[in-house]
mmCIF file of C-alpha atoms in Angstrom:
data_model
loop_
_atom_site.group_PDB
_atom_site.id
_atom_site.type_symbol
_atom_site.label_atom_id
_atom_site.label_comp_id
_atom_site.label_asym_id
_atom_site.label_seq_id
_atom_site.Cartn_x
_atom_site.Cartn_y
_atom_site.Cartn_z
ATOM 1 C CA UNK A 10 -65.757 42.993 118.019
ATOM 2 C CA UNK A 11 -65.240 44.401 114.699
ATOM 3 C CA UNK A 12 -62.029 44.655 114.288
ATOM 4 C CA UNK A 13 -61.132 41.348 115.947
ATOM 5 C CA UNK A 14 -63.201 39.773 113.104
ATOM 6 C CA UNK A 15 -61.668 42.211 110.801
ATOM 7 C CA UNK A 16 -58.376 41.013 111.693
ATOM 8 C CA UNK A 17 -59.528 37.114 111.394
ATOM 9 C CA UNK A 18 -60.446 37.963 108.046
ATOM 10 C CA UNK A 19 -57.326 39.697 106.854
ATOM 11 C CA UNK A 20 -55.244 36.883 108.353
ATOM 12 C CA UNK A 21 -57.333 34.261 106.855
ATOM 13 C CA UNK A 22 -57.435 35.977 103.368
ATOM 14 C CA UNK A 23 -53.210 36.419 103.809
ATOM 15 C CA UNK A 24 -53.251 32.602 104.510
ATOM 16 C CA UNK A 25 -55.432 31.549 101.331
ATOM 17 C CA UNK A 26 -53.681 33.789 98.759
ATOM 18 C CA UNK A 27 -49.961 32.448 100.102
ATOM 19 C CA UNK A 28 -51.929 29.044 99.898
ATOM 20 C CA UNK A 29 -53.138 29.368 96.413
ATOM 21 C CA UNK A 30 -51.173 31.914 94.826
ATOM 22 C CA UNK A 31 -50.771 29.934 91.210
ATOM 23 C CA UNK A 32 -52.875 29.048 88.473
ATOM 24 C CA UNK A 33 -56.713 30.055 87.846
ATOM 25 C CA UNK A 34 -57.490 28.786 91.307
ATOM 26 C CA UNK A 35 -54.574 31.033 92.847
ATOM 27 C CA UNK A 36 -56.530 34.042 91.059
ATOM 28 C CA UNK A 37 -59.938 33.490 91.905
ATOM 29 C CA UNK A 38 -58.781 32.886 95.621
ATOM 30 C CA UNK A 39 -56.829 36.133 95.651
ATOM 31 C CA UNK A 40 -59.258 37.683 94.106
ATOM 32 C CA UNK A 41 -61.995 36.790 95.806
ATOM 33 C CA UNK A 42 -60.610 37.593 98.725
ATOM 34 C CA UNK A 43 -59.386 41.014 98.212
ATOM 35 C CA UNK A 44 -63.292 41.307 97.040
ATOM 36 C CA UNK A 45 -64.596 40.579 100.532
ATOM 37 C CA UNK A 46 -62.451 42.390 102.333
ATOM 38 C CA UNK A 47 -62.797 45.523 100.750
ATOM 39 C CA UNK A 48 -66.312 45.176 100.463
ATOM 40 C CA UNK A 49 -66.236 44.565 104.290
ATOM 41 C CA UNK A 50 -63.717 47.812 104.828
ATOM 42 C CA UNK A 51 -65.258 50.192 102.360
ATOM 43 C CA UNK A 52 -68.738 49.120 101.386
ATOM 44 C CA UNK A 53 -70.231 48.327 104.905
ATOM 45 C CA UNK A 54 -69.615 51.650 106.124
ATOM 46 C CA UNK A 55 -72.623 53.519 107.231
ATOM 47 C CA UNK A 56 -71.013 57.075 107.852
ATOM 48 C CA UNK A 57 -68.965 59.160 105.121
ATOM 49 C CA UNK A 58 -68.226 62.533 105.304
ATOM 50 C CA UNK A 59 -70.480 62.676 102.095
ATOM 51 C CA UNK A 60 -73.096 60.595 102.711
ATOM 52 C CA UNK A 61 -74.989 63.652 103.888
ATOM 53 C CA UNK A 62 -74.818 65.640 100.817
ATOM 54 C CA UNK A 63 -75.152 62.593 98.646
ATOM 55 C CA UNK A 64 -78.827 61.984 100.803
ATOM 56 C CA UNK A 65 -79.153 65.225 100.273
ATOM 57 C CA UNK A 66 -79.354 64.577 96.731
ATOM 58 C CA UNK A 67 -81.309 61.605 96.111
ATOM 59 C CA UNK A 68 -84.382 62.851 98.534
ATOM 60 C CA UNK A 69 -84.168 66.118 96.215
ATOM 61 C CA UNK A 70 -83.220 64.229 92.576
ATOM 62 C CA UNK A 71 -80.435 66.349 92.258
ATOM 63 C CA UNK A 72 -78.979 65.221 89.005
ATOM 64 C CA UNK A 73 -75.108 65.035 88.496
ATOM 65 C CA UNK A 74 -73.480 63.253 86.101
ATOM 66 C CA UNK A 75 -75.097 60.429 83.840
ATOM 67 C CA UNK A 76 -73.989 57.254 85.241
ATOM 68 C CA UNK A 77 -74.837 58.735 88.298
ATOM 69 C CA UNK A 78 -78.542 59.518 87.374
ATOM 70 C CA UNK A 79 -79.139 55.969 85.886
ATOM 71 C CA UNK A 80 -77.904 54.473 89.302
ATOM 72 C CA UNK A 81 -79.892 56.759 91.699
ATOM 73 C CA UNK A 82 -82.961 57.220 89.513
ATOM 74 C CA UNK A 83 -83.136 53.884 87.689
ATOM 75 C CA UNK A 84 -82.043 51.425 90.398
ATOM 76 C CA UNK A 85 -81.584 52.916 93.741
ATOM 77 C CA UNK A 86 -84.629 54.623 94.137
ATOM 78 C CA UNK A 87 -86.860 51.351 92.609
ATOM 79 C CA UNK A 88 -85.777 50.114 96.416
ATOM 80 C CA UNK A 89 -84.521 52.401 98.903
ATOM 81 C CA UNK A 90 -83.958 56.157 99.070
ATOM 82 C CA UNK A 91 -81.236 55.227 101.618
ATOM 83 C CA UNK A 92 -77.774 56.595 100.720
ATOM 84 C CA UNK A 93 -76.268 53.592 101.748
ATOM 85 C CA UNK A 94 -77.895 51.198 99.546
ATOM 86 C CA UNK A 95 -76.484 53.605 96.426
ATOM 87 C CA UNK A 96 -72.820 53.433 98.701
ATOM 88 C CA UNK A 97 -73.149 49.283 98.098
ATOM 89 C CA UNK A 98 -73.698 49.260 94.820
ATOM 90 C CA UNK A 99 -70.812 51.567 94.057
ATOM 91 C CA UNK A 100 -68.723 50.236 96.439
ATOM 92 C CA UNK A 101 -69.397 46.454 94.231
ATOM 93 C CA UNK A 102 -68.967 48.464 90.717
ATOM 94 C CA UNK A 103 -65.975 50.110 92.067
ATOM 95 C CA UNK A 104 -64.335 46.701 93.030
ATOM 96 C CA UNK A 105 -65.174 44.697 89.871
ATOM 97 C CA UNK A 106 -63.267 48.035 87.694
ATOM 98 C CA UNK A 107 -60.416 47.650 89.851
ATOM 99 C CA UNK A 108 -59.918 43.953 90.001
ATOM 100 C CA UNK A 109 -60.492 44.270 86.265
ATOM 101 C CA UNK A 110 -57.841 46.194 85.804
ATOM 102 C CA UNK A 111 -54.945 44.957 88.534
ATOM 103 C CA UNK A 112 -55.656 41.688 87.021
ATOM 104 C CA UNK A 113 -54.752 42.938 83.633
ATOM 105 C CA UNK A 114 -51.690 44.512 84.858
ATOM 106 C CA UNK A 115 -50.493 42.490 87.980
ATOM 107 C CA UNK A 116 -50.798 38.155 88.850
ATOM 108 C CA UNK A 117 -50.519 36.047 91.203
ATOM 109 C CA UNK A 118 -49.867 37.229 95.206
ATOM 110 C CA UNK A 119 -49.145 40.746 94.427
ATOM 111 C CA UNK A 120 -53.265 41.095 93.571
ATOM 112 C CA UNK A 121 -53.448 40.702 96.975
ATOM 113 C CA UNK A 122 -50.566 42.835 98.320
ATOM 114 C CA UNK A 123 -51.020 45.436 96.192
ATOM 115 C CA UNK A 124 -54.626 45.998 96.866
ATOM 116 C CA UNK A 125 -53.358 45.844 100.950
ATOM 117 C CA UNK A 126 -50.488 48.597 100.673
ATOM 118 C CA UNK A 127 -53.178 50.468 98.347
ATOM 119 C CA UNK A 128 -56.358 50.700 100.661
ATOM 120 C CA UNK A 129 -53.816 51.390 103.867
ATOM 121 C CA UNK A 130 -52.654 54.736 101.536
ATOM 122 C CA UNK A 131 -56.052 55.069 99.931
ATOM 123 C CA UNK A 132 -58.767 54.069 102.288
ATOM 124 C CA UNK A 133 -60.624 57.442 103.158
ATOM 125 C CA UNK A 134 -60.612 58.633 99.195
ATOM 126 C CA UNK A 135 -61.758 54.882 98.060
ATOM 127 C CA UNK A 136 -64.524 54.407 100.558
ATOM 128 C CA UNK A 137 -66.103 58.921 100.550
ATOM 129 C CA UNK A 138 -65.244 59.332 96.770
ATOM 130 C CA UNK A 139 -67.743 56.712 95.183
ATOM 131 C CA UNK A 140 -68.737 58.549 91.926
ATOM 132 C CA UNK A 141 -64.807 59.456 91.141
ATOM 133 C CA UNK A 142 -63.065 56.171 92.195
ATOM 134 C CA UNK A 143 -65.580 54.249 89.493
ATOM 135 C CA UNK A 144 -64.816 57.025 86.922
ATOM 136 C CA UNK A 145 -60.995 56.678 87.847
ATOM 137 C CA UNK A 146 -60.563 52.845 87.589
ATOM 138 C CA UNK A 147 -62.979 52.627 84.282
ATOM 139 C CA UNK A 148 -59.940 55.627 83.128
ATOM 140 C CA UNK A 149 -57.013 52.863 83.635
ATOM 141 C CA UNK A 150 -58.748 50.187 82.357
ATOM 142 C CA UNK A 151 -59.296 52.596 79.258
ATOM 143 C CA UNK A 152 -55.674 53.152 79.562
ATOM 144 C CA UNK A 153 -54.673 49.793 79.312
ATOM 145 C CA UNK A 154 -56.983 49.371 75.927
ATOM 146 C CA UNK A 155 -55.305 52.321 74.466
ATOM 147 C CA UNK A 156 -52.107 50.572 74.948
ATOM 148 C CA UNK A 157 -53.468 47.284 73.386
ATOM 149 C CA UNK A 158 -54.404 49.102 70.368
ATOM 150 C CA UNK A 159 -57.952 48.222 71.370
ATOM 151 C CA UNK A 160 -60.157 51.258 69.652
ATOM 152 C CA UNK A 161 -63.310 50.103 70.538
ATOM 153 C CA UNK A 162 -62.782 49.077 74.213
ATOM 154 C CA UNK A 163 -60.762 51.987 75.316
ATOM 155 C CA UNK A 164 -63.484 54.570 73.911
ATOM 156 C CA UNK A 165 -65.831 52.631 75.720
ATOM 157 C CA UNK A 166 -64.367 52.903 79.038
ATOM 158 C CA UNK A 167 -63.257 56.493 78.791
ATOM 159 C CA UNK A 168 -66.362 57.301 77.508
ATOM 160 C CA UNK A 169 -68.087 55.243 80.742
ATOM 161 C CA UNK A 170 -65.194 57.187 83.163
ATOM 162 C CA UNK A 171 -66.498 60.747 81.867
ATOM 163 C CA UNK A 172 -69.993 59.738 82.290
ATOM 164 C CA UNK A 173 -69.650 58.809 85.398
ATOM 165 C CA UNK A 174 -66.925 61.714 86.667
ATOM 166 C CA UNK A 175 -66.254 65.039 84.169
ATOM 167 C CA UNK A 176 -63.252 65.524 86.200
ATOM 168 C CA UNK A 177 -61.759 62.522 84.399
ATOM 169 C CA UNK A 178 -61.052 63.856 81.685
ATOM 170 C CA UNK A 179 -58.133 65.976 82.813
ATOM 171 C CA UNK A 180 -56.305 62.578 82.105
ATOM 172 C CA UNK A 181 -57.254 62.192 78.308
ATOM 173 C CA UNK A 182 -54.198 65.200 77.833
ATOM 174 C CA UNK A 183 -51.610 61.910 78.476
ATOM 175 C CA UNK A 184 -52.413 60.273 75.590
ATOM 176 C CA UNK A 185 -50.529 63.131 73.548
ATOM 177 C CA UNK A 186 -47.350 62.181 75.347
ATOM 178 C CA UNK A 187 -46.737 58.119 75.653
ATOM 179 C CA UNK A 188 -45.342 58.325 71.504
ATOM 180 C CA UNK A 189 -42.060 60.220 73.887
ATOM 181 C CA UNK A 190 -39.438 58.667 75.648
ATOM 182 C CA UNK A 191 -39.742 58.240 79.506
ATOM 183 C CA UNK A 192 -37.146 60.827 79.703
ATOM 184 C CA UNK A 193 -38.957 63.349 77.970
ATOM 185 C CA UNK A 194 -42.117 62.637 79.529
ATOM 186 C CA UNK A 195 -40.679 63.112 82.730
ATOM 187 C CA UNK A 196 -38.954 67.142 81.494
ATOM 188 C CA UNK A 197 -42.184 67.782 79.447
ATOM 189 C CA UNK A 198 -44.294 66.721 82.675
ATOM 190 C CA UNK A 199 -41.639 69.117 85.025
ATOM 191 C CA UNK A 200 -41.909 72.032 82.264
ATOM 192 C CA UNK A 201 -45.951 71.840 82.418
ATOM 193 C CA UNK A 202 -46.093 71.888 86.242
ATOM 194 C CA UNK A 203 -43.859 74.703 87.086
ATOM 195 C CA UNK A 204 -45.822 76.590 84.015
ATOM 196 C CA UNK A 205 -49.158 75.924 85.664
ATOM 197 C CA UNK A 206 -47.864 76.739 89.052
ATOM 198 C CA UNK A 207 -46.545 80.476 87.690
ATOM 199 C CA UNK A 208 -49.758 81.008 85.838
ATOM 200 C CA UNK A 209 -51.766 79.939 89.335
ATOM 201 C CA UNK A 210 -50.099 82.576 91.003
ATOM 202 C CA UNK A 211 -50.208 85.301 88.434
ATOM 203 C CA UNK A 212 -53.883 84.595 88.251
ATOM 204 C CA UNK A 213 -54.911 84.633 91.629
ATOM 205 C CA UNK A 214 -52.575 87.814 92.333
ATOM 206 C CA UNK A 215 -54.509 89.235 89.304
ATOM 207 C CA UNK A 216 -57.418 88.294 90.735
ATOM 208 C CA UNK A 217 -56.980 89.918 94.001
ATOM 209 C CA UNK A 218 -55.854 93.003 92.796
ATOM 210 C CA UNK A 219 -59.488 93.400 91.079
ATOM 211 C CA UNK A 220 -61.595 91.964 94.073
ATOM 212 C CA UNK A 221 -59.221 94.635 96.209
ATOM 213 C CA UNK A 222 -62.268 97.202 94.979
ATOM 214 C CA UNK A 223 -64.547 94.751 97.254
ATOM 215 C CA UNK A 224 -64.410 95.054 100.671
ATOM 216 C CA UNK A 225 -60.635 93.648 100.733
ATOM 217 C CA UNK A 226 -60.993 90.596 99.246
ATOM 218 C CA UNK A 227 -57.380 90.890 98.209
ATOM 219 C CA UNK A 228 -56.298 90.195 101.866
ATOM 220 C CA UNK A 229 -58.596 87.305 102.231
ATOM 221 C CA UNK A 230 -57.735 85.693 98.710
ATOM 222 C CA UNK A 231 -53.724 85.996 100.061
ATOM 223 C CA UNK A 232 -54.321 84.435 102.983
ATOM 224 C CA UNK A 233 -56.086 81.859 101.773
ATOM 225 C CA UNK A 234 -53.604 81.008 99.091
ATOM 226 C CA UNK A 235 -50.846 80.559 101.636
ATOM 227 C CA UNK A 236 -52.754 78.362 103.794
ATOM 228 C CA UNK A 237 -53.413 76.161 100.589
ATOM 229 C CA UNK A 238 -49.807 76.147 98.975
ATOM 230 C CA UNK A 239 -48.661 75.322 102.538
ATOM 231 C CA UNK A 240 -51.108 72.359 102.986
ATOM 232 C CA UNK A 241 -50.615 71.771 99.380
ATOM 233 C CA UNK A 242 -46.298 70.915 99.770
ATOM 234 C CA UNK A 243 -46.606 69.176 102.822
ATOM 235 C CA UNK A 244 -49.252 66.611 101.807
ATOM 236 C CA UNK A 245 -47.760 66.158 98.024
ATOM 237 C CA UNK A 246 -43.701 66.551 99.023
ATOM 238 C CA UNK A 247 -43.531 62.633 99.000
ATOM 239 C CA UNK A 248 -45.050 62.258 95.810
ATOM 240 C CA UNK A 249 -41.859 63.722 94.545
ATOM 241 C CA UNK A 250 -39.599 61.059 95.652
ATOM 242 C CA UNK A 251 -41.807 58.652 94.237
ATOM 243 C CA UNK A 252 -41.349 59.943 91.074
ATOM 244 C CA UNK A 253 -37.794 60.327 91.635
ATOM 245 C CA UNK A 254 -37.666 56.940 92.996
ATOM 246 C CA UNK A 255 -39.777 55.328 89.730
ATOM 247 C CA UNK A 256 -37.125 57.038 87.426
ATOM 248 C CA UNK A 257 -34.092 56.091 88.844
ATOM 249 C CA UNK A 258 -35.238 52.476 89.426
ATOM 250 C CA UNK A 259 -36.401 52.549 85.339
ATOM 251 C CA UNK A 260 -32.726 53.393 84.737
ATOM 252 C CA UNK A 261 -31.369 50.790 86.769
ATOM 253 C CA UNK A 262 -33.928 47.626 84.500
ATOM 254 C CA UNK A 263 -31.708 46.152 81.924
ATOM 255 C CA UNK A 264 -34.561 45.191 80.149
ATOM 256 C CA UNK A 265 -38.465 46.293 80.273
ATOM 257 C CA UNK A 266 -41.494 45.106 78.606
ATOM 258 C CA UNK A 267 -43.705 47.467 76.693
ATOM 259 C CA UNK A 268 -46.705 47.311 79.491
ATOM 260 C CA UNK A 269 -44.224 48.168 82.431
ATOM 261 C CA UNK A 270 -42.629 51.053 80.246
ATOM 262 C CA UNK A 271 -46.229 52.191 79.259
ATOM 263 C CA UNK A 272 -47.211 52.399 83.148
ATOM 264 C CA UNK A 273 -43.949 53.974 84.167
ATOM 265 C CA UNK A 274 -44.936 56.641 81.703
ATOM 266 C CA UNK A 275 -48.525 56.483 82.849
ATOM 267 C CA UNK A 276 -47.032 57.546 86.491
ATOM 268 C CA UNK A 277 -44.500 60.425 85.315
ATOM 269 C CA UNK A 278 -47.130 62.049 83.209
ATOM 270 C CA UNK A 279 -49.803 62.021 86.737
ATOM 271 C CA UNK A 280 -46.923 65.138 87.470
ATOM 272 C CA UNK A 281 -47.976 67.499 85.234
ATOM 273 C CA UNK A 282 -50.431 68.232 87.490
ATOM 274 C CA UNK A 283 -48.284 68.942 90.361
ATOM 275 C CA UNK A 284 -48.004 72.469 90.396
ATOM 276 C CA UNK A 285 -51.825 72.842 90.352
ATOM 277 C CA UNK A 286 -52.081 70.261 92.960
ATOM 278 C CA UNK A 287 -50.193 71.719 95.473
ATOM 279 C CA UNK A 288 -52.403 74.796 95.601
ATOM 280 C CA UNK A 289 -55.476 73.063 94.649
ATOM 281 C CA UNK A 290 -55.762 70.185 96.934
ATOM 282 C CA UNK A 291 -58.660 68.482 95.550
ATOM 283 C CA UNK A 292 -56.364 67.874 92.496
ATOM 284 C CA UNK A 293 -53.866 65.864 94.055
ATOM 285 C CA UNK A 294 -56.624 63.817 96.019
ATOM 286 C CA UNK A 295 -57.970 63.461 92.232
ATOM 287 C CA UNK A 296 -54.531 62.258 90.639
ATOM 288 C CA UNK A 297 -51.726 62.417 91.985
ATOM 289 C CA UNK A 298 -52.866 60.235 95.074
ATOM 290 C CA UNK A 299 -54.653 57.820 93.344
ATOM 291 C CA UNK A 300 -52.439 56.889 90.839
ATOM 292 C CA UNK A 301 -50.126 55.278 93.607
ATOM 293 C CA UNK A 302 -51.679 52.274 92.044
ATOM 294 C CA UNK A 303 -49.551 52.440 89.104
ATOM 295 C CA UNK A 304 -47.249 53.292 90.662
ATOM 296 C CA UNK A 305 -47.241 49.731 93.210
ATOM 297 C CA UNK A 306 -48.025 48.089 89.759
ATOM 298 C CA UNK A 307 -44.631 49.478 87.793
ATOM 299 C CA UNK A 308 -42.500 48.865 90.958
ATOM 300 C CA UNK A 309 -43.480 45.270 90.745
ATOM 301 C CA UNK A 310 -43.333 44.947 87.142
ATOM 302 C CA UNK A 311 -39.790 46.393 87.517
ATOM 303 C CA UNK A 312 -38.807 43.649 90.141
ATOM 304 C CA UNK A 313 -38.208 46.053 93.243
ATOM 305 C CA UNK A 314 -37.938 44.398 96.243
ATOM 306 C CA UNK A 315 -41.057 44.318 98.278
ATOM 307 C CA UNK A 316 -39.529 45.424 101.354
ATOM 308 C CA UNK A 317 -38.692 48.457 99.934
ATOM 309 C CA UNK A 318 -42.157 48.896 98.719
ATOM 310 C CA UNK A 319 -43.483 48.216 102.105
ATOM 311 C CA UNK A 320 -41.551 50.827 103.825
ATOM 312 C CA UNK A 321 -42.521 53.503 100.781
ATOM 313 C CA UNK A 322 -46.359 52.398 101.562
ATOM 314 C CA UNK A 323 -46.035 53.078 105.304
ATOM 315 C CA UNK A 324 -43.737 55.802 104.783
ATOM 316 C CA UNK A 325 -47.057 57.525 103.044
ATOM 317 C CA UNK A 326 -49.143 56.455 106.080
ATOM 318 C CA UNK A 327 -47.440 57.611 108.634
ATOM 319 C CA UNK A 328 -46.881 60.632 106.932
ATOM 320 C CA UNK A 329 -50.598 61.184 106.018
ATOM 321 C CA UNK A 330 -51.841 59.998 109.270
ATOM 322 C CA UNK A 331 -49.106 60.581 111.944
ATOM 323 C CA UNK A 332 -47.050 63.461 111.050
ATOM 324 C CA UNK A 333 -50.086 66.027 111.128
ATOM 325 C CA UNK A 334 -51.010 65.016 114.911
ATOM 326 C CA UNK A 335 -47.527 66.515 115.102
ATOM 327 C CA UNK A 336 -47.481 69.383 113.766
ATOM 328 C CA UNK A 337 -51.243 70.827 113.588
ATOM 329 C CA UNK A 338 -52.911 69.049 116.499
ATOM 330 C CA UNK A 339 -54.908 66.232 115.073
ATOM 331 C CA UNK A 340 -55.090 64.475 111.665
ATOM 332 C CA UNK A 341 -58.347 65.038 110.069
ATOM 333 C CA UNK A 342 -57.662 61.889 107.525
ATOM 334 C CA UNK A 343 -57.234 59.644 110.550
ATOM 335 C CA UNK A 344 -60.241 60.802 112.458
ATOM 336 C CA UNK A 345 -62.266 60.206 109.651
ATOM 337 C CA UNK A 346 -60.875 56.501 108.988
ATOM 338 C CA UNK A 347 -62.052 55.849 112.281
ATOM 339 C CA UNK A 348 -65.306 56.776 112.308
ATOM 340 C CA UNK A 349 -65.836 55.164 109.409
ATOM 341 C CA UNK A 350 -64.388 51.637 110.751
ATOM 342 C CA UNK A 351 -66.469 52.505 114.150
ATOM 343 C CA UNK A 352 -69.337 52.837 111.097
ATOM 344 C CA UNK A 353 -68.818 49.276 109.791
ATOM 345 C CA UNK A 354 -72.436 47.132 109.984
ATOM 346 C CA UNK A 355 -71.839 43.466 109.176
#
């Protein structure tokens, strides 16, 4: 039953932004319906594969970061100690960033499309990861003030993304590097990953030649190294050709605008963390993944067909959610997706 209303509502919400895809009206339609959906898709779920931990620390007032206290202690526990009434609120706060920021960046129809292609790639990450996504989109929308020359509103929201998610602030580094061209950004990017890459290795070699005096830790810290740099290429080896992709279409523009250069440069400099991120998983689910939405945004900007964008979008999907069936058995990503559509409670 769900998801034959699920797929009246996507079909209806495709027919009103085609409908009304112009003007203030055009917006608030397209807006409002990328609003609902989503909402519907991420914030109605009543399973995560954190929701148990995150229970786990509102009945014990575990206290994280500060954005996070004022929601669980200052609203959510004045009416329910239920995870899931936290997960709503998010999941609304998390929507109104985003919209706020694709609407700065992106008109018209391609709200709407780009906010599709972006939940099909990002769905899982967008609906478990509450207290990063907010931190994440109030960190573009900073982004986009520091590119207006706006001092007071883009301290503001990157002061509001740390607050809400330290891990944030591995993107303030970027701002060092958008005074270069796109070319160097893209060899000073390279340079830093393969850097941080050697350095991850010597380190953990380093480190298992001291915990070798342990009980043979050095075997187990080996092992588990090669299962992660394994994991780590296969799931971020696409990411590569987007890059690749973004540069040689940025070539190809005659003529660019200073916000579609800006987010071109936003993209390439996501790569620095590549090297880390294919041994350290958890940072490309951090950044490189996430920033596909600039990446949907500067393809758009730069006129690329949307064919072509389509196929890169399911490309990804199939690739995160297929390919593994394949080749280990199952796909944990996919598994989870659907319990948390089976989840859904309207």
């Amino acid at each position: 039953m769900f998801y034959f209303f699920g797929f009246l509502l996507f079909v209806l919400s495709v027919l009103l932004s085609k409908c009304y895809h112009n003007g203030s009206i055009g917006r608030f339609v397209n807006n409002l319906m990328v609003f609902v959906w989503c909402f519907v898709l991420c914030g109605l779920v009543t399973y995560t594969t954190d929701s148990e931990s995150y229970q786990t620390m509102l009945d014990l007032e575990i206290e994280r970061d500060f954005f996070y206290n004022v929601i669980s202690e200052g609203i959510v526990k004045r009416f329910s100690s239920d995870y899931f009434v936290m997960h709503k609120i998010y999941s609304v706060l998390i929507l109104l960033s985003y919209l706020y920021f694709l609407n700065q960046v992106c008109k018209g129809f391609n709200v709407f499309t780009i906010s599709f292609l972006y939940i099909l790639i990002l769905y899982l990450f967008f609906t478990v990861q509450i207290r990063y996504f907010l931190a994440f989109f109030l960190m573009l929308n900073g982004f986009y003030y520091y590119y207006k020359k706006e001092r007071i509103s883009y301290l503001v929201f990157f002061g509001l993304s740390i607050t809400n998610h330290i891990s944030t602030i591995l993107f303030l580094p970027f701002l060092f590097f958008f005074k270069y061209s796109f070319k160097n950004i893209v060899k000073y990017a390279g340079l830093i990953s393969i850097t941080s890459f050697v350095l991850f290795y010597v380190l953990k070699f380093s480190l298992g030649g001291f915990f070798s005096r342990f009980h043979g830790y050095d075997v187990y810290l080996t092992k588990e190294s090669e299962s992660t740099f394994l994991g780590g290429m296969f799931f971020m080896m696409p990411y590569f050709y987007l890059v690749w992709f973004l540069k040689r279409r940025y070539w190809e523009s005659y003529s660019i605008d200073n916000l579609t250069e800006f987010l071109v440069k936003l993209y390439a400099l996501c790569f620095m963390y590549m090297g880390i991120a294919i041994q350290l998983l958890i940072i490309g689910h951090r950044i490189i993944i996430p920033m596909y939405l600039v990446f949907l945004v500067a393809c758009v900007r730069l006129n690329v067909k949307k064919y072509k964008i389509f196929l890169i979008t399911i490309g990804l999907a199939i690739h995160h959610y297929i390919v593994p069936i394949f080749l280990f058995g199952r796909s944990f990503w996919l598994n989870e997706i659907i319990k948390m559509l089976e989840s859904i409670k309207i």
